[in-house]
Amino acid sequence: RLVPLRKMATIDSGAFRNPNRDLYVNLMGTKKQAESEQSKAFSYPRDPTWWTGPGPRIGACPGMLEDGTITSLPFPDITAQGTRQGLLDYFNNTWTLTEVLFSGLLGEETFIRTPWHQLRHPMMFYFGHVGVVYVNKLRVAGFLKDGIDDRFEQIMETGVDEMSWDDLSKNEMEWPPLQDVIGYRQRVYDAVCDIILNSDFSFPIKTTDPAWAIVMGTEHERIHLETSSVLIRELPAHLVTKPKEWPLTHPSASESPERLAKNEFLPVKGSTVELGKPLDFPSFGWDNEYGTRSVEVESFHASKHLITNGEFLEFVRSGGYTSRDCWTDAGWQWRKFRNVLFPTFWVPDGPVGLHQYKLRLVFEIVSLPMSWPVDCNAHEATAYCNWRSLKDSSPHPYRLISECEHHLIRNSSTKDTSMGRLRDFTLKYKGSDMHTGANGDNLYNTQLAFGSHTPVDALRPSDKGFHDTFGNVWQWCADDFNPLEGFEVSPLYLDFSTPCFDGLHTIILGGSFASSGDLCSPFSRFHFRPHFHQHAGFRIAYGPSNPAKILPKQGTNGASLTEPSDSSSQDLIHSSMASHYGLTTDVLPWEFGPSGANFVTMIADLCTAKATALSLPLNRALDIGCSVGGSSFQLALSYNEVHGVDASSEKIEAASEIKREGQRSYLRRDDDNFATEIVASVDTMVDRTKVSFHAEDASHLSPQAFGQFDLILLANILEHTPHPSSILDKASRLSAPGGLVVVACSNFWTEAETPRAEWLGG
């Protein structure tokens, strides 16, 4: 289609503006909006037809408390002593928690409103999605022969993994009416209840049993219960209201918001840490929890408390957000792209520079509680660590705690195997009992004990002296999300974990106040992109070593590792897309245009033909200077594993998008004012999962990180590097014995890219 060339709207141009930046608009909206809320369909309180399950009624719904609020039940017993009624109670509690949360959205328009950051679906999707996943998993398990409604099970099947922070979703879906989604949910609810009560399964329920799909459905719904509460927290406050059944906000929000909590470092003795959930442990677990790893951890120090709003405010006031030295390259690019100057849930309460803030909760805005943990992403947490290291002149740089270190600050009861299944506190306590500390292991603001954070010193510490080792907010860790030894994909959910073992997702541990079920279990290992906003914070650590597990990065977490995109770099991406994927009729749509295969396809096919003629193995191929990935995908027609490497993170991001989606649009400039949008796609015969992309300087490649390859292709890269001979030397080391190295070079050298003394051939 023909599209006019125009500047993209900036993220700060209003439609994409974080509503928490504007206190008045956040609270009131426009006068017209405020006056019309109560006249809308789906206003509050909800009509009785809203509730498709038991509804939040005392005596009808498990988990209802005497004050009329709802809390989370403990995970049900799925041992041989488990019962269908216990499983049904847990499902009803889960289902009703979701409907209570979504009952706080005012009006149908709020359900289809695109998130301000453009990186997620509207709330309508998630309201239907949890039902769709029950249906799909129960079909895979054999409990349902057919779906319930093909329309919903197609458009609401797959959520999105938030990719790079500039990967803006268009959200142009025409969503079905909310009443239709409610009707679909009713049918799903009835079907799940019937399966729980009447289908052919027995206790115990094990990972290999079909009934595992039932508890997988409840735990998947609880994930979206929490992530949906974050998305609601990102909506303008005048579009939501706090349901009377939602758990109570902690009283410290109004009683003493200005109170500070004193933080300090505590020493932790080094020890051996054993990671992994036993396969026979009688509770649900996601596939990444299983497996084993033994790690020797050296002694270290960690902060007694999570970092608080009060501590983080000092970082903000000192100019930490504008101090480049505090930020990683990716973090700085994210900060500039979003023009961030304070945490996303802080609401300015006065002129810029006054640094006076309120705090957005899920449904309300309160004075900023200084003793509550700060909510931030991993980029902000790392920047704080770097700033604090300089401020304190620390002999060891402060950093995020690692996964293994987190295990050493936990209460000893979580490792006490003599307690059997009850060493997992999520199997013992409902939310209202989780925080009292009366039993020595119920020390946490989780399982919806409250509908908000609590002061970091409000609850009892672990027997190691650390507060909030679980609950309150998730804790960003220094580790990339990674598989344990012996990891196996669950046949019921093939792509839950494996797509995120890419070096681009960061582990979070401990759960938050809104976490429930497996989310806040001691075995839980979750992950998000480092720019993702969750109910997540951090504690800091330091020591002589960092035992964090880091993976090779298969792409980037932003548009550029150095400088943001500009029009010239985007033009280069469009040009590269055309040369790699453009059909002859697309690139030169005139009768006198050339014909024949493009160079990218031809050189890849030449490599395969030569390797075949020499009877070489077709196992691993390395495409150095892969650009936007056309030759890498072509090689994947023949090779079992292909790695594409390019120094341009923007090209790698484009290639990664094509791997992920199978297609990507680009613009062919026709004249100064117009361009034609063209959709590039990968041959459907290509198994895109064979291909991995890496933003790496070719001179930094090593066999230790990447292994050796049967084929190495260097196409038009040598003349664009300062030291081409070193690239050839690297290639020789990366080549397997008897491997094939194919070099294509224009021999067009320029001193702007390669010093004359480095030109090959003189």
mmCIF file of C-alpha atoms in Angstrom, residues 97-441:
data_model
loop_
_atom_site.group_PDB
_atom_site.id
_atom_site.type_symbol
_atom_site.label_atom_id
_atom_site.label_comp_id
_atom_site.label_asym_id
_atom_site.label_seq_id
_atom_site.Cartn_x
_atom_site.Cartn_y
_atom_site.Cartn_z
ATOM 1 C CA LEU A 97 -10.202 -13.172 41.891
ATOM 2 C CA THR A 98 -9.928 -12.407 38.175
ATOM 3 C CA GLU A 99 -13.522 -11.160 37.944
ATOM 4 C CA VAL A 100 -13.106 -9.003 41.063
ATOM 5 C CA LEU A 101 -9.983 -7.394 39.592
ATOM 6 C CA PHE A 102 -11.596 -6.674 36.217
ATOM 7 C CA SER A 103 -14.776 -5.354 37.854
ATOM 8 C CA GLY A 104 -12.725 -2.256 38.703
ATOM 9 C CA LEU A 105 -12.529 -1.198 35.031
ATOM 10 C CA LEU A 106 -15.088 1.511 34.247
ATOM 11 C CA GLY A 107 -16.866 1.187 30.930
ATOM 12 C CA GLU A 108 -16.306 -1.015 27.894
ATOM 13 C CA GLU A 109 -13.963 1.520 26.275
ATOM 14 C CA THR A 110 -11.470 0.949 29.098
ATOM 15 C CA PHE A 111 -11.294 -2.733 28.131
ATOM 16 C CA ILE A 112 -10.166 -1.931 24.579
ATOM 17 C CA ARG A 113 -7.888 1.000 25.435
ATOM 18 C CA THR A 114 -4.339 0.387 24.197
ATOM 19 C CA PRO A 115 -1.699 0.564 26.972
ATOM 20 C CA TRP A 116 0.138 3.884 26.878
ATOM 21 C CA HIS A 117 3.489 2.199 26.125
ATOM 22 C CA GLN A 118 2.024 0.298 23.140
ATOM 23 C CA LEU A 119 3.759 -2.919 24.171
ATOM 24 C CA ARG A 120 0.817 -5.008 25.377
ATOM 25 C CA HIS A 121 -2.696 -5.945 24.382
ATOM 26 C CA PRO A 122 -5.734 -4.100 25.777
ATOM 27 C CA MET A 123 -7.395 -5.534 28.885
ATOM 28 C CA MET A 124 -10.104 -7.189 26.768
ATOM 29 C CA PHE A 125 -7.542 -9.699 25.511
ATOM 30 C CA TYR A 126 -6.439 -10.815 28.971
ATOM 31 C CA PHE A 127 -10.009 -11.087 30.249
ATOM 32 C CA GLY A 128 -10.730 -13.657 27.539
ATOM 33 C CA HIS A 129 -7.242 -15.145 27.245
ATOM 34 C CA VAL A 130 -7.260 -16.988 30.583
ATOM 35 C CA GLY A 131 -10.406 -18.862 29.510
ATOM 36 C CA VAL A 132 -8.894 -19.710 26.131
ATOM 37 C CA VAL A 133 -5.826 -21.259 27.758
ATOM 38 C CA TYR A 134 -7.985 -23.503 29.959
ATOM 39 C CA VAL A 135 -9.734 -24.756 26.818
ATOM 40 C CA ASN A 136 -6.576 -25.255 24.784
ATOM 41 C CA LYS A 137 -4.649 -27.081 27.530
ATOM 42 C CA LEU A 138 -7.634 -29.294 28.370
ATOM 43 C CA ARG A 139 -7.899 -30.195 24.683
ATOM 44 C CA VAL A 140 -4.200 -31.110 24.550
ATOM 45 C CA ALA A 141 -4.691 -33.242 27.682
ATOM 46 C CA GLY A 142 -7.674 -35.024 26.130
ATOM 47 C CA PHE A 143 -10.438 -33.728 28.417
ATOM 48 C CA LEU A 144 -12.091 -31.695 25.658
ATOM 49 C CA LYS A 145 -12.503 -33.007 22.139
ATOM 50 C CA ASP A 146 -13.389 -29.663 20.565
ATOM 51 C CA GLY A 147 -13.009 -26.007 21.396
ATOM 52 C CA ILE A 148 -15.811 -23.848 22.754
ATOM 53 C CA ASP A 149 -15.641 -20.938 20.304
ATOM 54 C CA ASP A 150 -13.086 -20.892 17.486
ATOM 55 C CA ARG A 151 -13.267 -17.103 17.194
ATOM 56 C CA PHE A 152 -12.033 -16.476 20.736
ATOM 57 C CA GLU A 153 -9.602 -19.376 20.671
ATOM 58 C CA GLN A 154 -7.840 -17.796 17.703
ATOM 59 C CA ILE A 155 -7.762 -14.078 18.532
ATOM 60 C CA MET A 156 -7.129 -14.561 22.264
ATOM 61 C CA GLU A 157 -4.792 -17.546 22.210
ATOM 62 C CA THR A 158 -1.341 -15.986 22.321
ATOM 63 C CA GLY A 159 -0.166 -13.119 24.460
ATOM 64 C CA VAL A 160 2.948 -11.098 23.728
ATOM 65 C CA ASP A 161 6.397 -11.320 25.164
ATOM 66 C CA GLU A 162 7.293 -7.669 25.461
ATOM 67 C CA MET A 163 10.252 -7.366 23.150
ATOM 68 C CA SER A 164 12.562 -4.380 22.890
ATOM 69 C CA TRP A 165 11.315 -1.170 24.436
ATOM 70 C CA ASP A 166 10.843 0.404 20.992
ATOM 71 C CA ASP A 167 8.928 -2.550 19.510
ATOM 72 C CA LEU A 168 5.626 -0.694 19.507
ATOM 73 C CA SER A 169 2.534 -2.821 18.936
ATOM 74 C CA LYS A 170 -0.118 -1.329 16.661
ATOM 75 C CA ASN A 171 -3.046 -3.033 18.474
ATOM 76 C CA GLU A 172 -5.350 -2.617 15.475
ATOM 77 C CA MET A 173 -7.466 -5.639 16.415
ATOM 78 C CA GLU A 174 -11.223 -5.155 16.262
ATOM 79 C CA TRP A 175 -12.146 -6.686 19.612
ATOM 80 C CA PRO A 176 -15.460 -8.466 20.187
ATOM 81 C CA PRO A 177 -18.122 -6.892 22.434
ATOM 82 C CA LEU A 178 -17.420 -7.298 26.143
ATOM 83 C CA GLN A 179 -20.750 -9.048 26.638
ATOM 84 C CA ASP A 180 -19.659 -11.730 24.154
ATOM 85 C CA VAL A 181 -16.438 -12.283 26.124
ATOM 86 C CA ILE A 182 -18.470 -12.651 29.326
ATOM 87 C CA GLY A 183 -20.643 -15.222 27.575
ATOM 88 C CA TYR A 184 -17.552 -17.133 26.456
ATOM 89 C CA ARG A 185 -16.154 -17.070 29.992
ATOM 90 C CA GLN A 186 -19.423 -18.529 31.296
ATOM 91 C CA ARG A 187 -19.154 -21.487 28.935
ATOM 92 C CA VAL A 188 -15.511 -22.058 29.870
ATOM 93 C CA TYR A 189 -16.325 -21.904 33.581
ATOM 94 C CA ASP A 190 -19.062 -24.503 33.221
ATOM 95 C CA ALA A 191 -16.795 -26.789 31.188
ATOM 96 C CA VAL A 192 -13.907 -26.629 33.682
ATOM 97 C CA CYS A 193 -16.217 -27.299 36.643
ATOM 98 C CA ASP A 194 -17.630 -30.335 34.863
ATOM 99 C CA ILE A 195 -14.150 -31.680 34.118
ATOM 100 C CA ILE A 196 -13.020 -31.241 37.731
ATOM 101 C CA LEU A 197 -16.101 -32.984 39.152
ATOM 102 C CA ASN A 198 -16.853 -35.644 36.571
ATOM 103 C CA SER A 199 -13.938 -36.443 34.276
ATOM 104 C CA ASP A 200 -11.756 -39.529 34.491
ATOM 105 C CA PHE A 201 -8.716 -38.704 36.615
ATOM 106 C CA SER A 202 -7.476 -39.586 40.073
ATOM 107 C CA PHE A 203 -5.168 -38.369 42.800
ATOM 108 C CA PRO A 204 -2.239 -37.940 43.105
ATOM 109 C CA ILE A 205 -1.864 -35.591 40.143
ATOM 110 C CA LYS A 206 1.650 -35.794 38.697
ATOM 111 C CA THR A 207 3.460 -33.834 36.005
ATOM 112 C CA THR A 208 2.808 -36.572 33.445
ATOM 113 C CA ASP A 209 -0.922 -36.898 34.213
ATOM 114 C CA PRO A 210 -3.566 -35.305 31.966
ATOM 115 C CA ALA A 211 -5.073 -33.630 35.055
ATOM 116 C CA TRP A 212 -1.857 -31.567 35.297
ATOM 117 C CA ALA A 213 -3.562 -29.390 32.663
ATOM 118 C CA ILE A 214 -6.213 -28.384 35.218
ATOM 119 C CA VAL A 215 -3.713 -26.944 37.691
ATOM 120 C CA MET A 216 -1.669 -25.507 34.831
ATOM 121 C CA GLY A 217 -4.796 -23.553 33.905
ATOM 122 C CA THR A 218 -5.247 -22.112 37.395
ATOM 123 C CA GLU A 219 -1.562 -21.144 37.714
ATOM 124 C CA HIS A 220 -1.586 -19.546 34.258
ATOM 125 C CA GLU A 221 -4.658 -17.538 35.285
ATOM 126 C CA ARG A 222 -2.880 -16.389 38.448
ATOM 127 C CA ILE A 223 0.031 -15.124 36.367
ATOM 128 C CA HIS A 224 -2.395 -12.946 34.426
ATOM 129 C CA LEU A 225 -4.198 -11.908 37.596
ATOM 130 C CA GLU A 226 -0.965 -10.228 38.659
ATOM 131 C CA THR A 227 0.187 -8.906 35.284
ATOM 132 C CA SER A 228 -3.321 -7.531 34.643
ATOM 133 C CA SER A 229 -3.148 -5.680 37.965
ATOM 134 C CA VAL A 230 0.042 -4.029 36.651
ATOM 135 C CA LEU A 231 -1.696 -3.026 33.404
ATOM 136 C CA ILE A 232 -4.574 -1.553 35.423
ATOM 137 C CA ARG A 233 -1.998 0.360 37.455
ATOM 138 C CA GLU A 234 -0.846 1.863 34.153
ATOM 139 C CA LEU A 235 -4.335 3.097 33.203
ATOM 140 C CA PRO A 236 -5.511 6.606 34.104
ATOM 141 C CA ALA A 237 -6.941 6.419 37.622
ATOM 142 C CA HIS A 238 -10.258 7.986 36.586
ATOM 143 C CA LEU A 239 -10.941 4.954 34.373
ATOM 144 C CA VAL A 240 -10.826 2.515 37.292
ATOM 145 C CA THR A 241 -12.279 2.190 40.780
ATOM 146 C CA LYS A 242 -11.270 -0.041 43.671
ATOM 147 C CA PRO A 243 -13.745 -2.936 44.006
ATOM 148 C CA LYS A 244 -15.017 -3.318 47.554
ATOM 149 C CA GLU A 245 -13.988 -6.992 47.451
ATOM 150 C CA TRP A 246 -10.336 -6.261 46.564
ATOM 151 C CA PRO A 247 -7.889 -6.883 49.458
ATOM 152 C CA LEU A 248 -7.352 -3.922 51.755
ATOM 153 C CA THR A 249 -4.570 -1.392 51.235
ATOM 154 C CA HIS A 250 -2.037 -1.521 54.071
ATOM 155 C CA PRO A 251 -2.878 1.208 56.633
ATOM 156 C CA SER A 252 0.630 2.696 56.434
ATOM 157 C CA ALA A 253 -0.414 4.261 53.112
ATOM 158 C CA SER A 254 -2.415 6.864 55.023
ATOM 159 C CA GLU A 255 -1.107 6.696 58.582
ATOM 160 C CA SER A 256 2.615 7.404 58.204
ATOM 161 C CA PRO A 257 3.729 7.760 54.576
ATOM 162 C CA GLU A 258 6.659 10.017 55.491
ATOM 163 C CA ARG A 259 8.290 7.494 57.851
ATOM 164 C CA LEU A 260 11.685 6.209 56.691
ATOM 165 C CA ALA A 261 13.014 2.679 57.199
ATOM 166 C CA LYS A 262 16.656 2.274 58.131
ATOM 167 C CA ASN A 263 18.496 -0.103 55.811
ATOM 168 C CA GLU A 264 21.871 -1.768 56.322
ATOM 169 C CA PHE A 265 24.033 -4.528 54.909
ATOM 170 C CA LEU A 266 24.135 -7.919 56.613
ATOM 171 C CA PRO A 267 26.894 -10.514 56.067
ATOM 172 C CA VAL A 268 25.995 -13.883 54.564
ATOM 173 C CA LYS A 269 28.280 -16.873 54.929
ATOM 174 C CA GLY A 270 29.133 -18.679 51.717
ATOM 175 C CA SER A 271 27.715 -22.133 51.168
ATOM 176 C CA THR A 272 26.653 -24.670 48.574
ATOM 177 C CA VAL A 273 23.305 -23.896 46.976
ATOM 178 C CA GLU A 274 21.186 -26.583 45.357
ATOM 179 C CA LEU A 275 18.756 -25.249 42.776
ATOM 180 C CA GLY A 276 15.768 -27.069 41.301
ATOM 181 C CA LYS A 277 12.400 -28.455 42.329
ATOM 182 C CA PRO A 278 12.199 -32.229 42.828
ATOM 183 C CA LEU A 279 10.154 -33.769 40.037
ATOM 184 C CA ASP A 280 7.992 -35.598 42.573
ATOM 185 C CA PHE A 281 7.272 -32.551 44.766
ATOM 186 C CA PRO A 282 3.463 -32.548 45.171
ATOM 187 C CA SER A 283 2.552 -29.133 43.801
ATOM 188 C CA PHE A 284 2.390 -27.511 40.404
ATOM 189 C CA GLY A 285 5.585 -26.185 38.835
ATOM 190 C CA TRP A 286 6.461 -24.635 35.483
ATOM 191 C CA ASP A 287 9.037 -26.512 33.422
ATOM 192 C CA ASN A 288 11.918 -24.146 34.224
ATOM 193 C CA GLU A 289 11.649 -24.959 37.952
ATOM 194 C CA TYR A 290 12.691 -28.579 37.434
ATOM 195 C CA GLY A 291 16.228 -29.799 36.985
ATOM 196 C CA THR A 292 19.282 -29.404 39.181
ATOM 197 C CA ARG A 293 22.306 -27.209 39.687
ATOM 198 C CA SER A 294 24.837 -27.127 42.521
ATOM 199 C CA VAL A 295 26.685 -23.845 43.033
ATOM 200 C CA GLU A 296 29.412 -22.902 45.499
ATOM 201 C CA VAL A 297 28.636 -19.353 46.613
ATOM 202 C CA GLU A 298 31.266 -17.210 48.323
ATOM 203 C CA SER A 299 30.443 -15.057 51.336
ATOM 204 C CA PHE A 300 28.793 -11.746 50.489
ATOM 205 C CA HIS A 301 26.772 -8.889 51.965
ATOM 206 C CA ALA A 302 23.184 -7.975 51.076
ATOM 207 C CA SER A 303 20.800 -5.232 52.143
ATOM 208 C CA LYS A 304 18.581 -6.185 55.060
ATOM 209 C CA HIS A 305 15.596 -4.597 53.367
ATOM 210 C CA LEU A 306 14.428 -4.066 49.843
ATOM 211 C CA ILE A 307 15.430 -0.624 48.555
ATOM 212 C CA THR A 308 12.695 1.797 49.594
ATOM 213 C CA ASN A 309 10.996 4.757 47.965
ATOM 214 C CA GLY A 310 12.844 6.959 50.432
ATOM 215 C CA GLU A 311 16.238 5.596 49.393
ATOM 216 C CA PHE A 312 15.397 5.787 45.707
ATOM 217 C CA LEU A 313 14.145 9.370 46.059
ATOM 218 C CA GLU A 314 17.695 10.384 46.978
ATOM 219 C CA PHE A 315 18.894 8.891 43.678
ATOM 220 C CA VAL A 316 16.210 10.845 41.789
ATOM 221 C CA ARG A 317 16.941 14.141 43.558
ATOM 222 C CA SER A 318 20.685 13.792 42.975
ATOM 223 C CA GLY A 319 20.164 13.626 39.202
ATOM 224 C CA GLY A 320 20.705 9.889 38.865
ATOM 225 C CA TYR A 321 18.346 9.640 35.904
ATOM 226 C CA THR A 322 20.390 12.118 33.882
ATOM 227 C CA SER A 323 23.826 10.835 34.915
ATOM 228 C CA ARG A 324 25.080 8.725 31.994
ATOM 229 C CA ASP A 325 27.787 7.103 34.133
ATOM 230 C CA CYS A 326 25.167 5.308 36.230
ATOM 231 C CA TRP A 327 23.533 3.482 33.357
ATOM 232 C CA THR A 328 24.363 0.536 31.144
ATOM 233 C CA ASP A 329 24.274 1.168 27.389
ATOM 234 C CA ALA A 330 20.908 -0.554 26.985
ATOM 235 C CA GLY A 331 19.534 1.111 30.098
ATOM 236 C CA TRP A 332 20.571 4.554 28.945
ATOM 237 C CA GLN A 333 18.957 4.036 25.546
ATOM 238 C CA TRP A 334 15.720 2.967 27.226
ATOM 239 C CA ARG A 335 15.809 5.963 29.588
ATOM 240 C CA LYS A 336 16.308 8.438 26.746
ATOM 241 C CA PHE A 337 13.725 6.789 24.519
ATOM 242 C CA ARG A 338 11.057 7.030 27.227
ATOM 243 C CA ASN A 339 12.376 10.337 28.611
ATOM 244 C CA VAL A 340 12.206 8.837 32.110
ATOM 245 C CA LEU A 341 13.142 10.970 35.124
ATOM 246 C CA PHE A 342 11.508 9.009 37.973
ATOM 247 C CA PRO A 343 9.872 5.580 38.500
ATOM 248 C CA THR A 344 6.838 4.821 36.365
ATOM 249 C CA PHE A 345 4.338 4.548 39.240
ATOM 250 C CA TRP A 346 5.414 7.790 40.926
ATOM 251 C CA VAL A 347 3.014 10.652 40.250
ATOM 252 C CA PRO A 348 4.490 14.208 40.314
ATOM 253 C CA ASP A 349 2.706 16.413 42.849
ATOM 254 C CA GLY A 350 4.099 19.816 41.993
ATOM 255 C CA PRO A 351 6.411 21.496 39.494
ATOM 256 C CA VAL A 352 9.296 19.676 37.843
ATOM 257 C CA GLY A 353 12.373 19.930 40.036
ATOM 258 C CA LEU A 354 10.442 19.999 43.311
ATOM 259 C CA HIS A 355 10.670 16.210 43.466
ATOM 260 C CA GLN A 356 7.448 15.817 45.353
ATOM 261 C CA TYR A 357 5.533 12.678 44.432
ATOM 262 C CA LYS A 358 2.531 10.531 45.132
ATOM 263 C CA LEU A 359 2.290 6.803 44.368
ATOM 264 C CA ARG A 360 -0.083 5.069 42.009
ATOM 265 C CA LEU A 361 -1.444 1.808 43.409
ATOM 266 C CA VAL A 362 -3.552 -0.609 41.382
ATOM 267 C CA PHE A 363 -6.744 1.431 41.757
ATOM 268 C CA GLU A 364 -5.851 4.556 43.736
ATOM 269 C CA ILE A 365 -3.250 7.276 44.296
ATOM 270 C CA VAL A 366 -1.730 7.856 47.750
ATOM 271 C CA SER A 367 1.053 9.937 49.258
ATOM 272 C CA LEU A 368 4.422 8.341 48.477
ATOM 273 C CA PRO A 369 5.126 5.924 51.386
ATOM 274 C CA MET A 370 8.837 6.316 52.042
ATOM 275 C CA SER A 371 9.131 2.966 53.843
ATOM 276 C CA TRP A 372 7.564 0.924 51.041
ATOM 277 C CA PRO A 373 9.802 -0.803 48.478
ATOM 278 C CA VAL A 374 10.315 1.105 45.247
ATOM 279 C CA ASP A 375 8.826 -0.288 42.027
ATOM 280 C CA CYS A 376 11.275 -0.060 39.138
ATOM 281 C CA ASN A 377 12.651 -2.052 36.245
ATOM 282 C CA ALA A 378 16.051 -3.765 36.081
ATOM 283 C CA HIS A 379 17.656 -0.863 34.188
ATOM 284 C CA GLU A 380 16.692 1.545 36.974
ATOM 285 C CA ALA A 381 17.760 -0.914 39.674
ATOM 286 C CA THR A 382 21.195 -1.342 38.091
ATOM 287 C CA ALA A 383 21.602 2.428 37.706
ATOM 288 C CA TYR A 384 20.828 2.850 41.415
ATOM 289 C CA CYS A 385 23.469 0.247 42.303
ATOM 290 C CA ASN A 386 26.089 2.090 40.242
ATOM 291 C CA TRP A 387 25.119 5.471 41.701
ATOM 292 C CA ARG A 388 25.173 4.128 45.245
ATOM 293 C CA SER A 389 28.572 2.503 44.695
ATOM 294 C CA LEU A 390 30.028 5.912 43.767
ATOM 295 C CA LYS A 391 28.228 7.651 46.605
ATOM 296 C CA ASP A 392 29.429 5.181 49.256
ATOM 297 C CA SER A 393 32.919 4.676 47.740
ATOM 298 C CA SER A 394 32.312 0.960 48.115
ATOM 299 C CA PRO A 395 35.424 -1.275 47.851
ATOM 300 C CA HIS A 396 33.236 -3.761 45.958
ATOM 301 C CA PRO A 397 30.696 -2.368 43.483
ATOM 302 C CA TYR A 398 27.090 -2.787 44.548
ATOM 303 C CA ARG A 399 24.989 -4.992 42.273
ATOM 304 C CA LEU A 400 21.721 -6.872 42.156
ATOM 305 C CA ILE A 401 21.565 -10.035 44.218
ATOM 306 C CA SER A 402 22.008 -13.292 42.288
ATOM 307 C CA GLU A 403 19.600 -16.228 42.248
ATOM 308 C CA CYS A 404 21.954 -18.405 44.288
ATOM 309 C CA GLU A 405 22.574 -15.658 46.843
ATOM 310 C CA HIS A 406 18.825 -15.147 47.230
ATOM 311 C CA HIS A 407 18.535 -18.765 48.352
ATOM 312 C CA LEU A 408 21.020 -18.076 51.168
ATOM 313 C CA ILE A 409 19.014 -15.207 52.717
ATOM 314 C CA ARG A 410 15.750 -17.158 52.867
ATOM 315 C CA ASN A 411 14.182 -18.657 55.954
ATOM 316 C CA SER A 412 15.658 -22.079 56.716
ATOM 317 C CA SER A 413 12.204 -23.654 56.670
ATOM 318 C CA THR A 414 12.104 -23.394 52.861
ATOM 319 C CA LYS A 415 14.982 -25.921 52.723
ATOM 320 C CA ASP A 416 13.765 -28.176 55.569
ATOM 321 C CA THR A 417 12.891 -31.428 53.785
ATOM 322 C CA SER A 418 11.573 -32.915 57.050
ATOM 323 C CA MET A 419 8.530 -30.652 56.611
ATOM 324 C CA GLY A 420 7.566 -32.485 53.425
ATOM 325 C CA ARG A 421 5.294 -30.553 51.071
ATOM 326 C CA LEU A 422 4.611 -27.935 53.747
ATOM 327 C CA ARG A 423 8.077 -26.412 53.465
ATOM 328 C CA ASP A 424 6.419 -24.561 50.597
ATOM 329 C CA PHE A 425 4.380 -21.992 52.530
ATOM 330 C CA THR A 426 2.037 -21.410 49.577
ATOM 331 C CA LEU A 427 0.581 -24.861 50.335
ATOM 332 C CA LYS A 428 -0.144 -23.948 53.974
ATOM 333 C CA TYR A 429 -1.504 -20.416 54.215
ATOM 334 C CA LYS A 430 -4.258 -18.400 52.628
ATOM 335 C CA GLY A 431 -3.409 -14.758 52.094
ATOM 336 C CA SER A 432 -4.990 -13.421 55.269
ATOM 337 C CA ASP A 433 -2.760 -15.730 57.356
ATOM 338 C CA MET A 434 0.400 -15.298 55.299
ATOM 339 C CA HIS A 435 1.783 -12.182 56.991
ATOM 340 C CA THR A 436 1.127 -12.686 60.707
ATOM 341 C CA GLY A 437 4.421 -14.421 61.582
ATOM 342 C CA ALA A 438 2.651 -16.492 64.214
ATOM 343 C CA ASN A 439 4.047 -19.809 62.950
ATOM 344 C CA GLY A 440 7.573 -18.668 62.136
ATOM 345 C CA ASP A 441 7.293 -19.235 58.402
#
